[in-house]
Amino acid sequence: MTQHHPSEELLVAAAAGTLDSGAAIVVGAHVEACGRCRADVRLFEGVGGAMLEAIEPALLAPEALASTLAKIDGARAPARRHAARTARVPSRPDLPPGVTWPRSLAHCTVSRWHWMAPGMRWSRVTVPHDRDANVFLLRIGAGKALAQHTHSGLELTHVMCGAFHDGRALFAAGDFDAADGSVRHQPVLEADGECICLASVNGRLVFDGAIARVIGSLVGI
Ligand SMILES: [Zn+2]
């Protein structure tokens, strides 16, 4: 049973399409798995549509339609080429049995699992249309603890499988967390299985320990 959901502000932004691409992927992964948030996003999308319909119509310049159609035609050709390039399903690293990839990652490249520390691996998610997005997966073994850290920006996390406790709460499969610079935490894995998290960081993780800082900067999280 999901206990932790994105804030209403994040769900409104998801419905309005105004999240940055990293946040959209992580919030999208949660919404796919959570009926309650799916219903909320649909409601917010409906409100947005109703607001558009309520706007007073305004007269446009006579050539506005023709010039808009011309711009759309100009934009279509590269979009078609892009769709052809991304149509093949990119390869994915292995997941534990029963765990599936969120659809929000469909157009992303996901690297193989890289060693980070004993019992800890990570994978880089590359967003094709946003090379600056800092999105990654962490795969942490049962009972392991991630180094204590805080954040230079907003860290969003969707738990794909397993569970961890970070001193504030227990986060299990399907749960979502948002942590910023006001949160200093150390996720500690439950003893009964590994945990895979999909995360986006707007900024960097700021680790307490020197070794963790080196690993964090090598890995680029
Ligand atoms: Zn939810």
mmCIF file of N, CA and C in Angstrom, residues 44 47 52 59 64 72 79 91 95 102 116 121 128 131 140-141 143 199-200:
data_model
loop_
_atom_site.group_PDB
_atom_site.id
_atom_site.type_symbol
_atom_site.label_atom_id
_atom_site.label_comp_id
_atom_site.label_asym_id
_atom_site.label_seq_id
_atom_site.Cartn_x
_atom_site.Cartn_y
_atom_site.Cartn_z
ATOM 1 N N PHE A 44 -6.873 17.363 -12.413
ATOM 2 C CA PHE A 44 -6.186 18.632 -12.692
ATOM 3 C C PHE A 44 -6.149 18.915 -14.191
ATOM 4 N N VAL A 47 -9.506 20.314 -15.042
ATOM 5 C CA VAL A 47 -9.638 21.703 -14.598
ATOM 6 C C VAL A 47 -8.937 22.630 -15.590
ATOM 7 N N LEU A 52 -9.351 26.615 -20.074
ATOM 8 C CA LEU A 52 -9.104 27.026 -21.466
ATOM 9 C C LEU A 52 -10.422 27.353 -22.164
ATOM 10 N N LEU A 59 -10.236 37.828 -31.397
ATOM 11 C CA LEU A 59 -10.066 37.842 -32.855
ATOM 12 C C LEU A 59 -8.590 37.773 -33.215
ATOM 13 N N ALA A 64 -3.094 34.584 -39.323
ATOM 14 C CA ALA A 64 -2.585 33.824 -38.168
ATOM 15 C C ALA A 64 -2.672 32.316 -38.404
ATOM 16 N N ILE A 72 3.806 24.569 -37.956
ATOM 17 C CA ILE A 72 3.604 23.176 -37.539
ATOM 18 C C ILE A 72 4.223 22.237 -38.574
ATOM 19 N N ALA A 79 10.500 16.126 -36.134
ATOM 20 C CA ALA A 79 9.832 15.294 -35.141
ATOM 21 C C ALA A 79 9.682 13.872 -35.671
ATOM 22 N N SER A 91 18.052 -1.068 -25.199
ATOM 23 C CA SER A 91 18.325 -2.183 -24.292
ATOM 24 C C SER A 91 18.265 -1.687 -22.855
ATOM 25 N N LEU A 95 16.497 -6.521 -14.272
ATOM 26 C CA LEU A 95 15.746 -6.170 -13.065
ATOM 27 C C LEU A 95 15.391 -7.456 -12.325
ATOM 28 N N PRO A 102 9.239 1.486 -15.672
ATOM 29 C CA PRO A 102 8.157 2.477 -15.830
ATOM 30 C C PRO A 102 8.078 2.933 -17.293
ATOM 31 N N MET A 116 29.287 0.825 -7.572
ATOM 32 C CA MET A 116 29.482 2.101 -6.874
ATOM 33 C C MET A 116 30.197 1.876 -5.553
ATOM 34 N N ARG A 121 24.955 -0.569 -6.697
ATOM 35 C CA ARG A 121 25.181 -0.307 -8.110
ATOM 36 C C ARG A 121 24.298 0.867 -8.544
ATOM 37 N N PRO A 128 16.784 11.814 -23.993
ATOM 38 C CA PRO A 128 17.267 12.240 -25.310
ATOM 39 C C PRO A 128 17.123 13.737 -25.572
ATOM 40 N N ARG A 131 19.858 16.782 -22.228
ATOM 41 C CA ARG A 131 21.130 16.204 -21.784
ATOM 42 C C ARG A 131 21.524 16.671 -20.381
ATOM 43 N N ILE A 140 20.489 -1.052 -4.420
ATOM 44 C CA ILE A 140 21.215 -1.212 -3.160
ATOM 45 C C ILE A 140 20.820 -2.541 -2.534
ATOM 46 N N GLY A 141 21.823 -3.292 -2.058
ATOM 47 C CA GLY A 141 21.591 -4.615 -1.481
ATOM 48 C C GLY A 141 20.914 -4.545 -0.116
ATOM 49 N N GLY A 143 19.972 -4.530 3.616
ATOM 50 C CA GLY A 143 20.698 -4.168 4.827
ATOM 51 C C GLY A 143 21.771 -3.108 4.634
ATOM 52 N N ALA A 199 15.607 8.045 -9.498
ATOM 53 C CA ALA A 199 15.717 9.357 -8.864
ATOM 54 C C ALA A 199 16.103 10.425 -9.881
ATOM 55 N N SER A 200 15.647 11.646 -9.629
ATOM 56 C CA SER A 200 16.148 12.792 -10.399
ATOM 57 C C SER A 200 16.603 13.830 -9.391
#
